């Protein structure tokens, strides 16, 4: 209770809200002025009002700015620039007691001075967690309902369409001509889908340095180690987890495992869970590249599962294509749109991450998808897509932090995303060129930031941040892999070994001894605790609203490769479409599709099917399954509606389907 008394003494609040009292509310004004200057506007964004308790204001601008992230540590909390386009400004308010609040301001030019008032309640100092019943979603929701409404929940409608983000040049840059508006009735795209990924913290950050040092000094653990059920990086209270369901059987009969490993399910007691969640939030804020690695467990409630469990019956649900995303999918989708989750390697085929709004261009459906005609579900006897496998290997070699959910880590090839990231946490700070090292290449008077993917005797391979076509500034996505001579002018940036791997699920795995953190519980419950710890309200996690039209202008060529020229992607009923080159239909080895791309006729179930190049038509749009139903060479396939949304943004590199005779913009 010392923190509570200190908060009272500081005057942060008077009486508990639950006791019928009131919370001290601070009024802040967010807004901007705008003054026309020819074809542009001179504008000033500001935070005003009762700012005396603010330590700093971080302003996140559009990525086309040379310096898109600004910090103001004293009044006035303002920023002035010139430009022609509007966009959402993300604001991070840091109070003097260290707590953070987030808000969104939509830049406006239709008024000389537009503003809105938000009410914040600067929180008390941390209160040690008291004993409580086991973590449950209902308890989390009840706590959220009784707490003051945080400022970020006033922007809970930010998932709704509000107009596409326009480019904006900084005050010392030439004006960039506005691109023509798409000739489509589609609503504007959700701003979150366009947020930059977080850059994390530098090696000089003392908190990061301390975590990395602790991980380097803590070797992998055996089941008898006191920290085995907590994690190598855990520093909180040591209290045993509760057994929810006991079993003497292995988690899966089709995967081998150590003798000590059973399907028994555990749940951390609230005090331990709170400590683990707080440490996970700190890791995510520090991470320079966070990759989720997920299995069937996160979809078990709506799809089914193969692993033995006390929570769900082994087997599969009916009508899986219409299954809705779980809270876990929605939470991870939101964190992906916010840039805190840089990538996702997905074992499942169900499309639920994309239905929850995770950007298609950042998810690697390593084993195929129900909603990608160019990457059908891959049989065990098949081969992975030639784009998916290298992508997975790159994430395994470069992730700073891996978060594992819903998988038993039973020995799949893709498990290296988790295990290699954990391995790097044991390595000392990088002292030379090695996979994962961050570099700066100096060529032609310019500098290019990149990341090493492999090293040979005289050469190395790396991927570099691609230039943004509108602003010539570096994008947050890495471009294609290139080979460099070691004789090039290459600067090696400082880098630690990494933050390792975190796992959250009910059952133990054979890899638990490698983990930085080991959380026992349902992912839905854990993520409902994690979001507030990251500064977000639970109300922000909402269903995505997709474009209601089925035809739009997209920046792709006739083979579905992203380019500057735009063509119409028409997915209305009866439109002629085709599979684009580079698909994995033959590699997937699914019998019903093997005639697509085949060199000769094949027989399926006694039926002879002639080889086809992948031509077909759109049958219908099915909003219940969030997909377009297409008929390709006589067989039915599905294309997720999110592919159209991503295409409208120019998000993915290659589209799986295009029209047979595409029409290009004049």
CSV table of C-alpha atoms in Angstrom, one decimal, residues 102-409:
chain,number,residue,atom,x,y,z
A,102,UNK,CA,-1.9,7.6,-26.1
A,103,UNK,CA,-4.1,9.7,-28.2
A,104,UNK,CA,-4.8,10.3,-31.9
A,105,UNK,CA,-5.3,13.7,-33.7
A,106,UNK,CA,-6.5,13.9,-37.3
A,107,UNK,CA,-4.8,16.8,-38.9
A,108,UNK,CA,-7.4,19.2,-40.4
A,109,UNK,CA,-7.1,22.1,-42.9
A,110,UNK,CA,-10.8,23.1,-43.1
A,111,UNK,CA,-10.6,25.4,-40.1
A,112,UNK,CA,-8.0,28.0,-38.9
A,113,UNK,CA,-7.9,26.4,-35.5
A,114,UNK,CA,-9.4,22.9,-35.0
A,115,UNK,CA,-9.2,21.2,-31.6
A,116,UNK,CA,-10.8,18.8,-29.2
A,117,UNK,CA,-10.6,18.3,-25.4
A,118,UNK,CA,-9.5,15.0,-23.9
A,119,UNK,CA,-9.7,14.1,-20.2
A,120,UNK,CA,-6.9,12.1,-18.6
A,121,UNK,CA,-6.4,10.8,-15.2
A,122,UNK,CA,-2.7,10.7,-14.3
A,123,UNK,CA,-2.5,7.3,-12.5
A,124,UNK,CA,-1.1,6.6,-9.1
A,125,UNK,CA,2.3,5.0,-8.4
A,126,UNK,CA,2.3,1.2,-9.0
A,127,UNK,CA,0.4,-0.8,-6.3
A,128,UNK,CA,1.8,-4.3,-5.6
A,129,UNK,CA,-0.7,-6.9,-6.9
A,130,UNK,CA,-2.8,-8.4,-4.2
A,131,UNK,CA,-3.9,-12.1,-4.1
A,132,UNK,CA,-6.9,-12.6,-6.4
A,133,UNK,CA,-8.8,-15.5,-8.1
A,134,UNK,CA,-7.3,-17.1,-11.1
A,135,UNK,CA,-6.9,-14.9,-14.2
A,136,UNK,CA,-10.2,-14.8,-16.1
A,137,UNK,CA,-11.5,-12.8,-19.0
A,138,UNK,CA,-14.6,-11.8,-17.1
A,139,UNK,CA,-12.6,-10.4,-14.3
A,140,UNK,CA,-10.5,-8.3,-16.7
A,141,UNK,CA,-13.7,-6.9,-18.3
A,142,UNK,CA,-15.2,-6.1,-14.9
A,143,UNK,CA,-12.0,-4.2,-13.9
A,144,UNK,CA,-12.1,-2.3,-17.2
A,145,UNK,CA,-15.7,-1.2,-16.7
A,146,UNK,CA,-15.0,0.2,-13.2
A,147,UNK,CA,-11.8,2.1,-14.2
A,148,UNK,CA,-11.8,5.6,-15.5
A,149,UNK,CA,-12.1,5.9,-19.3
A,150,UNK,CA,-8.5,6.3,-20.5
A,151,UNK,CA,-7.9,8.9,-23.3
A,152,UNK,CA,-7.0,6.3,-25.9
A,153,UNK,CA,-10.5,4.8,-25.6
A,154,UNK,CA,-11.9,8.1,-26.8
A,155,UNK,CA,-10.4,7.1,-30.1
A,156,UNK,CA,-11.9,3.6,-30.1
A,157,UNK,CA,-13.4,4.4,-33.5
A,158,UNK,CA,-10.1,4.6,-35.3
A,159,UNK,CA,-10.7,1.2,-36.9
A,160,UNK,CA,-13.5,2.8,-38.9
A,161,UNK,CA,-12.9,4.2,-42.4
A,162,UNK,CA,-12.0,7.9,-42.2
A,163,UNK,CA,-10.3,8.6,-45.5
A,164,UNK,CA,-7.0,7.5,-46.9
A,165,UNK,CA,-3.8,8.9,-45.6
A,166,UNK,CA,-2.3,11.5,-47.9
A,167,UNK,CA,1.4,12.1,-48.2
A,168,UNK,CA,3.0,15.1,-46.5
A,169,UNK,CA,6.3,16.7,-47.0
A,170,UNK,CA,8.4,18.3,-44.2
A,171,UNK,CA,8.9,22.0,-44.0
A,172,UNK,CA,12.2,21.9,-45.9
A,173,UNK,CA,11.2,19.5,-48.6
A,174,UNK,CA,9.8,20.1,-52.1
A,175,UNK,CA,6.0,19.6,-52.4
A,176,UNK,CA,5.2,16.1,-53.7
A,177,UNK,CA,2.4,16.0,-56.2
A,178,UNK,CA,-0.7,14.3,-54.9
A,179,UNK,CA,-1.5,10.9,-56.5
A,180,UNK,CA,-4.9,10.7,-58.3
A,181,UNK,CA,-7.8,9.4,-56.1
A,182,UNK,CA,-8.8,5.8,-56.9
A,183,UNK,CA,-11.9,5.5,-59.1
A,184,UNK,CA,-13.7,3.4,-56.7
A,185,UNK,CA,-16.5,3.7,-54.1
A,186,UNK,CA,-14.4,1.9,-51.5
A,187,UNK,CA,-14.3,3.7,-48.1
A,188,UNK,CA,-11.0,5.1,-46.8
A,189,UNK,CA,-8.5,2.5,-45.4
A,190,UNK,CA,-8.1,2.1,-41.6
A,191,UNK,CA,-5.1,4.3,-40.6
A,192,UNK,CA,-3.7,1.6,-38.4
A,193,UNK,CA,-2.9,-0.6,-41.4
A,194,UNK,CA,-0.4,2.0,-42.4
A,195,UNK,CA,1.5,2.6,-39.2
A,196,UNK,CA,5.3,2.2,-39.2
A,197,UNK,CA,6.8,-0.7,-37.3
A,198,UNK,CA,8.4,0.2,-34.0
A,199,UNK,CA,12.2,0.6,-34.0
A,200,UNK,CA,12.6,-0.5,-30.4
A,201,UNK,CA,15.4,0.7,-28.2
A,202,UNK,CA,19.2,1.0,-28.9
A,203,UNK,CA,21.9,-1.0,-27.3
A,204,UNK,CA,22.8,2.0,-25.2
A,205,UNK,CA,19.4,1.8,-23.4
A,206,UNK,CA,20.3,0.6,-19.9
A,207,UNK,CA,17.1,-1.5,-19.5
A,208,UNK,CA,17.7,-3.4,-22.7
A,209,UNK,CA,21.4,-3.8,-21.8
A,210,UNK,CA,20.4,-5.3,-18.4
A,211,UNK,CA,17.9,-7.7,-19.9
A,212,UNK,CA,20.4,-8.9,-22.6
A,213,UNK,CA,23.1,-9.4,-19.9
A,214,UNK,CA,20.8,-11.4,-17.8
A,215,UNK,CA,19.9,-13.7,-20.7
A,216,UNK,CA,23.5,-14.2,-21.7
A,217,UNK,CA,24.4,-15.3,-18.2
A,218,UNK,CA,21.4,-17.6,-17.8
A,219,UNK,CA,21.9,-20.9,-19.8
A,220,UNK,CA,19.1,-23.1,-21.0
A,221,UNK,CA,17.3,-24.8,-18.1
A,222,UNK,CA,16.2,-28.3,-17.3
A,223,UNK,CA,12.8,-29.1,-15.7
A,224,UNK,CA,14.4,-29.1,-12.3
A,225,UNK,CA,15.6,-25.5,-12.5
A,226,UNK,CA,13.7,-23.2,-10.2
A,227,UNK,CA,13.0,-20.8,-13.1
A,228,UNK,CA,11.9,-23.5,-15.6
A,229,UNK,CA,8.3,-22.5,-15.4
A,230,UNK,CA,9.0,-18.8,-15.3
A,231,UNK,CA,11.7,-18.0,-17.9
A,232,UNK,CA,15.4,-17.2,-18.0
A,233,UNK,CA,14.6,-13.5,-17.9
A,234,UNK,CA,12.0,-13.5,-15.2
A,235,UNK,CA,12.6,-11.4,-12.1
A,236,UNK,CA,9.2,-11.6,-10.3
A,237,UNK,CA,7.7,-13.6,-7.5
A,238,UNK,CA,8.1,-17.4,-7.6
A,239,UNK,CA,4.8,-19.0,-6.9
A,240,UNK,CA,3.7,-22.4,-8.4
A,241,UNK,CA,1.2,-22.4,-11.2
A,242,UNK,CA,-2.3,-23.9,-10.6
A,243,UNK,CA,-3.0,-27.3,-12.4
A,244,UNK,CA,-6.2,-26.9,-14.4
A,245,UNK,CA,-6.2,-30.3,-15.9
A,246,UNK,CA,-3.9,-33.2,-15.2
A,247,UNK,CA,-2.8,-35.8,-17.8
A,248,UNK,CA,-0.1,-38.5,-18.1
A,249,UNK,CA,-0.4,-38.6,-21.9
A,250,UNK,CA,1.9,-36.6,-24.3
A,251,UNK,CA,0.4,-33.5,-25.9
A,252,UNK,CA,0.3,-35.0,-29.4
A,253,UNK,CA,0.5,-38.6,-30.5
A,254,UNK,CA,2.0,-37.7,-33.9
A,255,UNK,CA,5.0,-35.8,-32.4
A,256,UNK,CA,7.7,-37.3,-30.2
A,257,UNK,CA,8.6,-35.5,-26.9
A,258,UNK,CA,10.6,-36.0,-23.7
A,259,UNK,CA,9.3,-38.4,-21.1
A,260,UNK,CA,8.6,-35.6,-18.6
A,261,UNK,CA,6.4,-33.7,-21.0
A,262,UNK,CA,2.6,-34.4,-20.7
A,263,UNK,CA,-0.6,-32.7,-21.8
A,264,UNK,CA,-1.2,-31.3,-18.2
A,265,UNK,CA,-2.5,-27.8,-18.3
A,266,UNK,CA,-1.4,-25.0,-16.0
A,267,UNK,CA,-2.4,-21.4,-15.2
A,268,UNK,CA,-0.2,-18.9,-13.4
A,269,UNK,CA,-1.5,-17.4,-10.2
A,270,UNK,CA,-2.5,-13.7,-10.6
A,271,UNK,CA,0.5,-12.2,-8.9
A,272,UNK,CA,2.9,-14.2,-11.1
A,273,UNK,CA,0.8,-13.5,-14.2
A,274,UNK,CA,0.8,-9.8,-13.6
A,275,UNK,CA,4.6,-9.8,-13.2
A,276,UNK,CA,5.1,-11.8,-16.4
A,277,UNK,CA,2.8,-9.6,-18.4
A,278,UNK,CA,4.5,-6.5,-17.2
A,279,UNK,CA,7.9,-7.9,-18.3
A,280,UNK,CA,6.5,-9.0,-21.7
A,281,UNK,CA,5.2,-5.4,-22.3
A,282,UNK,CA,8.7,-4.1,-21.5
A,283,UNK,CA,10.3,-6.6,-24.0
A,284,UNK,CA,7.9,-5.6,-26.7
A,285,UNK,CA,8.6,-1.9,-26.3
A,286,UNK,CA,12.4,-2.6,-26.4
A,287,UNK,CA,12.2,-5.0,-29.4
A,288,UNK,CA,13.5,-3.9,-32.8
A,289,UNK,CA,11.7,-6.8,-34.5
A,290,UNK,CA,9.0,-8.8,-32.9
A,291,UNK,CA,7.7,-11.9,-34.7
A,292,UNK,CA,4.7,-14.0,-33.6
A,293,UNK,CA,4.8,-17.7,-34.2
A,294,UNK,CA,1.5,-19.4,-33.8
A,295,UNK,CA,-0.2,-22.8,-34.0
A,296,UNK,CA,-3.6,-24.4,-33.8
A,297,UNK,CA,-4.1,-23.6,-30.2
A,298,UNK,CA,-5.1,-20.0,-30.8
A,299,UNK,CA,-7.9,-21.1,-33.1
A,300,UNK,CA,-9.0,-24.2,-31.2
A,301,UNK,CA,-12.2,-22.7,-29.8
A,302,UNK,CA,-13.5,-21.9,-33.3
A,303,UNK,CA,-11.6,-24.3,-35.7
A,304,UNK,CA,-10.6,-27.3,-33.6
A,305,UNK,CA,-7.2,-28.9,-32.8
A,306,UNK,CA,-5.1,-32.0,-33.0
A,307,UNK,CA,-3.4,-31.8,-29.6
A,308,UNK,CA,-4.8,-33.5,-26.5
A,309,UNK,CA,-6.4,-30.8,-24.2
A,310,UNK,CA,-8.6,-30.4,-21.2
A,311,UNK,CA,-10.1,-27.3,-22.8
A,312,UNK,CA,-11.2,-28.5,-26.2
A,313,UNK,CA,-12.0,-31.8,-27.8
A,314,UNK,CA,-9.6,-33.2,-30.3
A,315,UNK,CA,-11.0,-32.8,-33.8
A,316,UNK,CA,-12.4,-30.1,-36.1
A,317,UNK,CA,-15.5,-27.8,-36.0
A,318,UNK,CA,-18.1,-27.6,-38.7
A,319,UNK,CA,-18.1,-24.7,-41.2
A,320,UNK,CA,-14.6,-23.7,-40.4
A,321,UNK,CA,-14.5,-21.2,-43.3
A,322,UNK,CA,-17.0,-19.0,-41.5
A,323,UNK,CA,-15.2,-19.1,-38.1
A,324,UNK,CA,-14.8,-15.7,-36.5
A,325,UNK,CA,-11.5,-14.5,-35.1
A,326,UNK,CA,-10.9,-15.0,-31.3
A,327,UNK,CA,-9.8,-12.2,-29.0
A,328,UNK,CA,-6.2,-13.4,-29.5
A,329,UNK,CA,-6.5,-12.8,-33.2
A,330,UNK,CA,-8.0,-9.4,-32.7
A,331,UNK,CA,-5.4,-8.3,-30.1
A,332,UNK,CA,-2.5,-9.5,-32.3
A,333,UNK,CA,-4.1,-7.9,-35.3
A,334,UNK,CA,-4.3,-4.6,-33.5
A,335,UNK,CA,-0.7,-4.8,-32.3
A,336,UNK,CA,0.4,-5.5,-35.9
A,337,UNK,CA,-1.4,-2.4,-37.1
A,338,UNK,CA,0.2,-0.4,-34.4
A,339,UNK,CA,3.7,-1.6,-35.4
A,340,UNK,CA,4.5,-3.4,-32.2
A,341,UNK,CA,4.2,-6.8,-34.0
A,342,UNK,CA,6.5,-6.7,-37.0
A,343,UNK,CA,5.7,-10.1,-38.5
A,344,UNK,CA,3.7,-13.2,-38.0
A,345,UNK,CA,4.7,-16.8,-39.0
A,346,UNK,CA,1.4,-18.7,-39.0
A,347,UNK,CA,1.2,-22.5,-39.0
A,348,UNK,CA,-2.6,-22.4,-39.4
A,349,UNK,CA,-4.5,-22.1,-42.7
A,350,UNK,CA,-7.6,-20.4,-41.4
A,351,UNK,CA,-7.1,-16.7,-42.3
A,352,UNK,CA,-8.3,-15.6,-38.8
A,353,UNK,CA,-5.3,-13.2,-38.3
A,354,UNK,CA,-6.3,-11.3,-41.5
A,355,UNK,CA,-10.0,-11.4,-40.6
A,356,UNK,CA,-8.9,-9.7,-37.4
A,357,UNK,CA,-7.0,-7.0,-39.4
A,358,UNK,CA,-3.4,-8.2,-39.3
A,359,UNK,CA,-1.8,-6.8,-42.6
A,360,UNK,CA,-1.5,-9.5,-45.3
A,361,UNK,CA,1.9,-8.2,-46.3
A,362,UNK,CA,3.3,-9.0,-42.8
A,363,UNK,CA,2.0,-12.5,-42.3
A,364,UNK,CA,3.8,-15.6,-43.6
A,365,UNK,CA,1.3,-18.5,-44.0
A,366,UNK,CA,4.2,-20.9,-44.0
A,367,UNK,CA,2.0,-24.1,-44.5
A,368,UNK,CA,-0.4,-22.6,-47.0
A,369,UNK,CA,-3.8,-20.9,-46.7
A,370,UNK,CA,-7.5,-21.5,-47.4
A,371,UNK,CA,-7.7,-18.0,-48.7
A,372,UNK,CA,-4.7,-17.7,-51.1
A,373,UNK,CA,-5.3,-19.6,-54.4
A,374,UNK,CA,-1.6,-19.3,-55.1
A,375,UNK,CA,-0.5,-20.9,-51.8
A,376,UNK,CA,-2.9,-23.8,-51.0
A,377,UNK,CA,-2.5,-25.9,-47.9
A,378,UNK,CA,0.8,-27.8,-48.2
A,379,UNK,CA,0.7,-31.6,-47.6
A,380,UNK,CA,3.4,-33.1,-45.5
A,381,UNK,CA,4.7,-34.7,-48.8
A,382,UNK,CA,4.7,-31.3,-50.5
A,383,UNK,CA,7.1,-28.3,-50.6
A,384,UNK,CA,6.7,-24.9,-49.1
A,385,UNK,CA,6.1,-21.8,-51.3
A,386,UNK,CA,9.4,-20.4,-52.7
A,387,UNK,CA,8.5,-17.1,-51.1
A,388,UNK,CA,7.3,-18.4,-47.8
A,389,UNK,CA,10.3,-20.5,-46.8
A,390,UNK,CA,13.1,-17.9,-47.3
A,391,UNK,CA,10.9,-15.4,-45.5
A,392,UNK,CA,10.5,-17.7,-42.6
A,393,UNK,CA,14.3,-18.3,-42.5
A,394,UNK,CA,14.9,-14.6,-42.5
A,395,UNK,CA,12.6,-14.1,-39.6
A,396,UNK,CA,14.3,-16.9,-37.7
A,397,UNK,CA,17.7,-15.3,-38.3
A,398,UNK,CA,16.8,-11.7,-37.6
A,399,UNK,CA,13.9,-11.5,-35.0
A,400,UNK,CA,14.8,-9.6,-31.9
A,401,UNK,CA,11.9,-11.1,-30.0
A,402,UNK,CA,9.7,-14.1,-30.8
A,403,UNK,CA,6.3,-14.6,-29.2
A,404,UNK,CA,5.0,-18.2,-29.4
A,405,UNK,CA,1.3,-18.9,-28.9
A,406,UNK,CA,-0.8,-22.1,-29.4
A,407,UNK,CA,1.9,-24.5,-30.6
A,408,UNK,CA,3.6,-27.4,-28.9
A,409,UNK,CA,6.9,-26.7,-30.7
